[in-house]
């Protein structure tokens, strides 16, 4: 009889453990399902970042689609956007399959156009209310625009909790897996050893060697004609990161360009690699 009772107790314990395990798994699944990666991508660069984030978090993902897609040709897209801006209209987007209200956290991705998020995101923000939600911006760009787009996003959705964003140049898409992993660790979405760089020290006038590093990083990029003035540096994950203050000079063959202005240029020099600028803050 005692043996029978022991067997029954053991079986009951196994049922409790199994039930708790299932509840734990369901809880983790439910937690993951509350994260949505929502993005618009024109050239697939933003899609690459979105897919990397969704895969690492096992999150839901959806691409924002236009009723009338932009032309695949760059200049045709720019011309249409300019015409729309002059008329004060936004492109129409297709209804989302996801119910944004079901999610606590929205990773919102977009390319930078005209210094901020692309027009399809503006259309989205007219249709959805992100109040009370944690919104994590990520973007791709030619030279920069993360900071300005985050500011615009916060102004458009003042009741959302806008988190620090991630941005990457289109010329540096190979860095996405490593940088996304580091970024998700830095905002607490995945666990693991995290390298946190020190703050930049006070800037000093550039030396000849530092000018050479700056020029090597920005030369060849047609939309940046700048001269370095001061700089500070710090140890980065795989090398040295420089923060240059520079003057962005007008292009001589474009007299209609705005006057020279001060900009911040981040430059990364990894081991055995040529200098590359990672973003510009205007």
Short mmCIF file of C-alpha atoms in Angstrom, two decimals:
data_model
loop_
_atom_site.label_atom_id
_atom_site.label_comp_id
_atom_site.label_asym_id
_atom_site.label_seq_id
_atom_site.Cartn_x
_atom_site.Cartn_y
_atom_site.Cartn_z
CA UNK A 1 0.00 0.00 0.00
CA UNK A 2 2.83 2.34 0.93
CA UNK A 3 4.55 1.57 -2.38
CA UNK A 4 1.32 2.39 -4.24
CA UNK A 5 1.06 5.75 -2.43
CA UNK A 6 4.67 6.56 -3.29
CA UNK A 7 4.03 5.73 -6.95
CA UNK A 8 0.93 7.96 -6.96
CA UNK A 9 2.87 10.82 -5.36
CA UNK A 10 5.67 10.45 -7.90
CA UNK A 11 3.19 10.49 -10.77
CA UNK A 12 1.48 13.56 -9.35
CA UNK A 13 4.84 15.31 -8.98
CA UNK A 14 5.67 14.55 -12.59
CA UNK A 15 2.32 15.99 -13.68
CA UNK A 16 2.97 19.18 -11.68
CA UNK A 17 6.49 19.54 -13.13
CA UNK A 18 5.21 18.93 -16.65
CA UNK A 19 2.39 21.42 -16.16
CA UNK A 20 4.78 24.06 -14.81
CA UNK A 21 7.15 23.43 -17.70
CA UNK A 22 4.34 23.83 -20.23
CA UNK A 23 3.15 26.99 -18.50
CA UNK A 24 6.70 28.33 -18.58
CA UNK A 25 7.02 27.56 -22.28
CA UNK A 26 3.66 29.11 -23.00
CA UNK A 27 4.63 32.15 -20.95
CA UNK A 28 7.85 32.58 -22.93
CA UNK A 29 5.96 32.17 -26.20
CA UNK A 30 3.37 34.69 -25.07
CA UNK A 31 6.13 37.12 -24.11
CA UNK A 32 7.81 36.76 -27.50
CA UNK A 33 4.51 37.24 -29.34
CA UNK A 34 4.16 40.71 -27.78
CA UNK A 35 7.11 41.98 -29.80
CA UNK A 36 6.42 43.08 -33.38
CA UNK A 37 9.05 44.07 -35.93
CA UNK A 38 7.27 46.44 -38.31
CA UNK A 39 9.18 47.97 -41.20
CA UNK A 40 9.19 49.57 -44.62
CA UNK A 41 12.01 48.72 -47.03
CA UNK A 42 12.64 50.05 -50.52
CA UNK A 43 15.94 48.39 -51.44
CA UNK A 44 15.91 45.44 -48.98
CA UNK A 45 18.50 47.01 -46.65
CA UNK A 46 15.95 47.80 -43.94
CA UNK A 47 14.43 44.36 -44.49
CA UNK A 48 17.82 42.81 -43.75
CA UNK A 49 17.99 44.59 -40.38
CA UNK A 50 14.35 43.79 -39.59
CA UNK A 51 14.86 40.10 -40.31
CA UNK A 52 17.98 40.01 -38.14
CA UNK A 53 16.10 41.54 -35.20
CA UNK A 54 13.02 39.32 -35.59
CA UNK A 55 15.14 36.17 -35.88
CA UNK A 56 17.17 36.92 -32.77
CA UNK A 57 14.05 37.73 -30.73
CA UNK A 58 11.75 35.11 -32.26
CA UNK A 59 9.37 38.01 -32.80
CA UNK A 60 6.52 38.57 -35.22
CA UNK A 61 7.43 40.57 -38.29
CA UNK A 62 5.49 42.47 -40.96
CA UNK A 63 6.48 44.63 -43.91
CA UNK A 64 4.58 47.83 -44.61
CA UNK A 65 3.36 47.78 -48.22
CA UNK A 66 2.19 50.60 -50.47
CA UNK A 67 -1.01 50.47 -52.49
CA UNK A 68 1.00 51.98 -55.35
CA UNK A 69 4.66 50.94 -54.84
CA UNK A 70 7.44 53.35 -55.68
CA UNK A 71 9.36 52.86 -58.90
CA UNK A 72 12.47 50.73 -58.40
CA UNK A 73 14.59 53.41 -60.08
CA UNK A 74 16.18 55.76 -57.53
CA UNK A 75 15.56 59.04 -59.33
CA UNK A 76 11.95 58.16 -60.15
CA UNK A 77 11.32 57.49 -56.46
CA UNK A 78 12.92 60.79 -55.45
CA UNK A 79 10.89 62.70 -58.05
CA UNK A 80 7.63 61.15 -56.85
CA UNK A 81 8.46 61.91 -53.22
CA UNK A 82 9.27 65.52 -54.04
CA UNK A 83 6.02 65.91 -55.96
CA UNK A 84 4.03 64.38 -53.08
CA UNK A 85 5.75 66.67 -50.56
CA UNK A 86 4.92 69.75 -52.63
CA UNK A 87 1.27 68.66 -52.75
CA UNK A 88 1.23 67.78 -49.05
CA UNK A 89 0.14 64.19 -49.63
CA UNK A 90 1.35 60.88 -48.23
CA UNK A 91 1.45 57.52 -50.03
CA UNK A 92 -1.40 55.15 -49.24
CA UNK A 93 -0.35 52.00 -47.40
CA UNK A 94 -2.13 48.66 -47.34
CA UNK A 95 -3.92 47.61 -44.12
CA UNK A 96 -1.67 45.82 -41.67
CA UNK A 97 -2.24 42.13 -41.04
CA UNK A 98 -0.95 42.53 -37.48
CA UNK A 99 -3.05 44.16 -34.78
CA UNK A 100 -0.63 46.68 -33.31
CA UNK A 101 -2.77 46.94 -30.18
CA UNK A 102 -1.82 43.35 -29.29
CA UNK A 103 1.86 44.22 -28.86
CA UNK A 104 3.73 45.88 -26.03
CA UNK A 105 6.91 46.52 -28.01
CA UNK A 106 7.21 47.69 -31.61
CA UNK A 107 10.53 47.68 -33.44
CA UNK A 108 9.88 50.24 -36.18
CA UNK A 109 12.21 50.20 -39.19
CA UNK A 110 12.62 52.50 -42.17
CA UNK A 111 15.10 54.04 -44.62
CA UNK A 112 16.06 57.68 -44.14
CA UNK A 113 14.77 59.94 -46.91
CA UNK A 114 15.06 63.73 -46.88
CA UNK A 115 16.59 63.63 -43.41
CA UNK A 116 13.88 61.60 -41.65
CA UNK A 117 11.79 58.41 -41.88
CA UNK A 118 10.49 57.54 -45.35
CA UNK A 119 6.95 58.73 -46.27
CA UNK A 120 5.32 55.28 -45.81
CA UNK A 121 6.20 55.54 -42.11
CA UNK A 122 4.56 58.95 -41.97
CA UNK A 123 1.45 57.33 -43.47
CA UNK A 124 1.58 54.58 -40.83
CA UNK A 125 1.89 57.08 -37.99
CA UNK A 126 -1.29 58.78 -39.21
CA UNK A 127 -3.18 55.48 -38.86
CA UNK A 128 -1.87 53.82 -35.69
CA UNK A 129 -1.75 54.95 -32.08
CA UNK A 130 1.42 53.84 -30.29
CA UNK A 131 0.50 55.42 -26.96
CA UNK A 132 1.89 53.49 -24.01
CA UNK A 133 3.95 51.19 -26.21
CA UNK A 134 7.71 50.78 -26.22
CA UNK A 135 8.82 51.86 -29.70
CA UNK A 136 12.35 51.01 -30.82
CA UNK A 137 13.38 52.72 -34.07
CA UNK A 138 15.93 51.26 -36.49
CA UNK A 139 16.94 52.65 -39.84
CA UNK A 140 19.26 52.46 -42.82
CA UNK A 141 20.76 55.50 -44.51
CA UNK A 142 23.39 56.90 -46.83
CA UNK A 143 25.09 59.10 -44.26
CA UNK A 144 22.81 59.64 -41.26
CA UNK A 145 19.37 60.66 -40.03
CA UNK A 146 18.75 58.40 -37.03
CA UNK A 147 18.68 61.25 -34.53
CA UNK A 148 16.40 63.51 -36.59
CA UNK A 149 13.99 60.68 -37.39
CA UNK A 150 13.73 59.66 -33.72
CA UNK A 151 12.97 63.27 -32.82
CA UNK A 152 10.25 63.43 -35.48
CA UNK A 153 8.84 60.11 -34.31
CA UNK A 154 8.64 61.32 -30.71
CA UNK A 155 6.85 64.49 -31.82
CA UNK A 156 4.35 62.49 -33.88
CA UNK A 157 3.69 59.89 -31.17
CA UNK A 158 4.26 61.85 -27.92
CA UNK A 159 2.58 59.23 -25.72
CA UNK A 160 4.78 56.35 -26.89
CA UNK A 161 7.96 55.39 -25.05
CA UNK A 162 10.62 55.95 -27.72
CA UNK A 163 13.78 53.94 -27.00
CA UNK A 164 17.33 54.63 -28.26
CA UNK A 165 17.51 53.58 -31.89
CA UNK A 166 19.90 51.74 -34.18
CA UNK A 167 21.07 52.95 -37.57
CA UNK A 168 23.45 51.60 -40.19
CA UNK A 169 24.81 52.96 -43.46
CA UNK A 170 23.83 51.14 -46.62
CA UNK A 171 27.56 50.79 -47.32
CA UNK A 172 28.03 48.81 -44.08
CA UNK A 173 25.36 46.12 -44.29
CA UNK A 174 27.98 43.42 -43.61
CA UNK A 175 28.21 44.81 -40.06
CA UNK A 176 24.51 44.26 -39.32
CA UNK A 177 24.65 40.82 -37.58
CA UNK A 178 27.37 41.90 -35.13
CA UNK A 179 25.93 45.35 -34.51
CA UNK A 180 22.33 44.17 -34.06
CA UNK A 181 23.49 41.59 -31.52
CA UNK A 182 25.37 44.26 -29.59
CA UNK A 183 22.45 46.69 -29.86
CA UNK A 184 19.88 44.18 -28.55
CA UNK A 185 22.17 43.41 -25.63
CA UNK A 186 22.59 47.11 -24.88
CA UNK A 187 18.82 47.67 -24.60
CA UNK A 188 18.26 44.49 -22.58
CA UNK A 189 16.50 42.28 -25.14
CA UNK A 190 19.08 39.50 -25.23
CA UNK A 191 21.58 38.36 -22.65
CA UNK A 192 25.32 38.02 -23.01
CA UNK A 193 28.60 39.75 -22.40
CA UNK A 194 28.32 43.40 -23.39
CA UNK A 195 31.12 45.79 -24.29
CA UNK A 196 30.26 49.33 -23.27
CA UNK A 197 32.61 52.01 -24.62
CA UNK A 198 33.68 54.88 -22.40
CA UNK A 199 32.38 58.37 -23.08
CA UNK A 200 34.32 60.38 -25.61
CA UNK A 201 36.88 62.65 -23.91
CA UNK A 202 37.09 66.38 -24.65
CA UNK A 203 37.83 67.14 -28.28
CA UNK A 204 41.17 68.56 -29.45
CA UNK A 205 42.34 70.11 -32.73
CA UNK A 206 42.99 67.47 -35.37
CA UNK A 207 46.53 66.35 -36.12
CA UNK A 208 47.82 65.56 -39.60
CA UNK A 209 47.36 61.83 -38.94
CA UNK A 210 43.77 62.37 -37.76
CA UNK A 211 42.98 64.48 -40.82
CA UNK A 212 44.25 61.60 -42.95
CA UNK A 213 41.93 59.18 -41.12
CA UNK A 214 38.95 61.51 -41.62
CA UNK A 215 39.67 62.10 -45.29
CA UNK A 216 40.12 58.38 -45.96
CA UNK A 217 36.75 57.68 -44.33
CA UNK A 218 34.69 60.30 -46.18
CA UNK A 219 36.42 60.59 -49.54
CA UNK A 220 34.38 59.09 -52.35
CA UNK A 221 31.01 59.75 -50.69
CA UNK A 222 29.32 62.28 -53.02
CA UNK A 223 26.97 63.83 -50.46
CA UNK A 224 29.68 64.75 -47.95
CA UNK A 225 32.26 67.46 -48.60
CA UNK A 226 33.67 68.21 -45.16
CA UNK A 227 36.80 69.42 -43.45
CA UNK A 228 37.73 68.08 -40.01
CA UNK A 229 38.34 70.63 -37.22
CA UNK A 230 38.45 68.80 -33.88
CA UNK A 231 38.28 65.17 -32.75
CA UNK A 232 38.03 62.81 -29.81
CA UNK A 233 38.57 59.03 -29.82
CA UNK A 234 37.76 56.00 -27.70
CA UNK A 235 38.23 52.25 -27.74
CA UNK A 236 35.50 50.48 -29.72
CA UNK A 237 34.44 46.84 -29.81
CA UNK A 238 36.96 45.87 -32.50
CA UNK A 239 39.10 48.96 -32.92
CA UNK A 240 39.02 52.72 -32.36
CA UNK A 241 36.06 55.06 -32.86
CA UNK A 242 36.59 58.73 -33.66
CA UNK A 243 34.10 61.55 -33.25
CA UNK A 244 35.04 64.41 -35.56
CA UNK A 245 33.58 67.89 -35.56
CA UNK A 246 33.79 69.12 -39.15
CA UNK A 247 32.56 71.84 -41.46
CA UNK A 248 30.30 70.54 -44.22
CA UNK A 249 31.21 72.69 -47.21
CA UNK A 250 28.93 73.38 -50.21
CA UNK A 251 29.78 71.55 -53.42
CA UNK A 252 31.40 73.98 -55.87
CA UNK A 253 29.38 72.66 -58.81
CA UNK A 254 26.10 73.13 -56.92
CA UNK A 255 25.77 76.84 -56.09
CA UNK A 256 22.28 76.35 -54.68
CA UNK A 257 23.55 74.25 -51.76
CA UNK A 258 23.09 75.68 -48.22
CA UNK A 259 26.03 77.47 -46.57
CA UNK A 260 28.72 75.59 -44.70
CA UNK A 261 27.56 74.14 -41.38
CA UNK A 262 29.08 72.25 -38.46
CA UNK A 263 28.47 68.50 -38.37
CA UNK A 264 29.51 65.49 -36.31
CA UNK A 265 31.07 62.55 -38.13
CA UNK A 266 31.64 59.16 -36.48
CA UNK A 267 34.53 57.18 -37.95
CA UNK A 268 35.46 53.59 -37.13
CA UNK A 269 38.90 52.09 -37.64
CA UNK A 270 38.84 48.35 -37.03
CA UNK A 271 41.96 46.20 -36.90
CA UNK A 272 43.57 45.82 -40.34
CA UNK A 273 40.66 47.71 -41.96
CA UNK A 274 40.48 51.07 -43.72
CA UNK A 275 38.71 53.94 -41.90
CA UNK A 276 34.97 54.15 -42.57
CA UNK A 277 32.44 56.69 -41.39
CA UNK A 278 29.46 55.13 -39.65
CA UNK A 279 27.10 58.11 -39.43
CA UNK A 280 26.78 61.86 -39.73
CA UNK A 281 24.80 64.02 -37.30
CA UNK A 282 23.73 67.37 -38.75
#
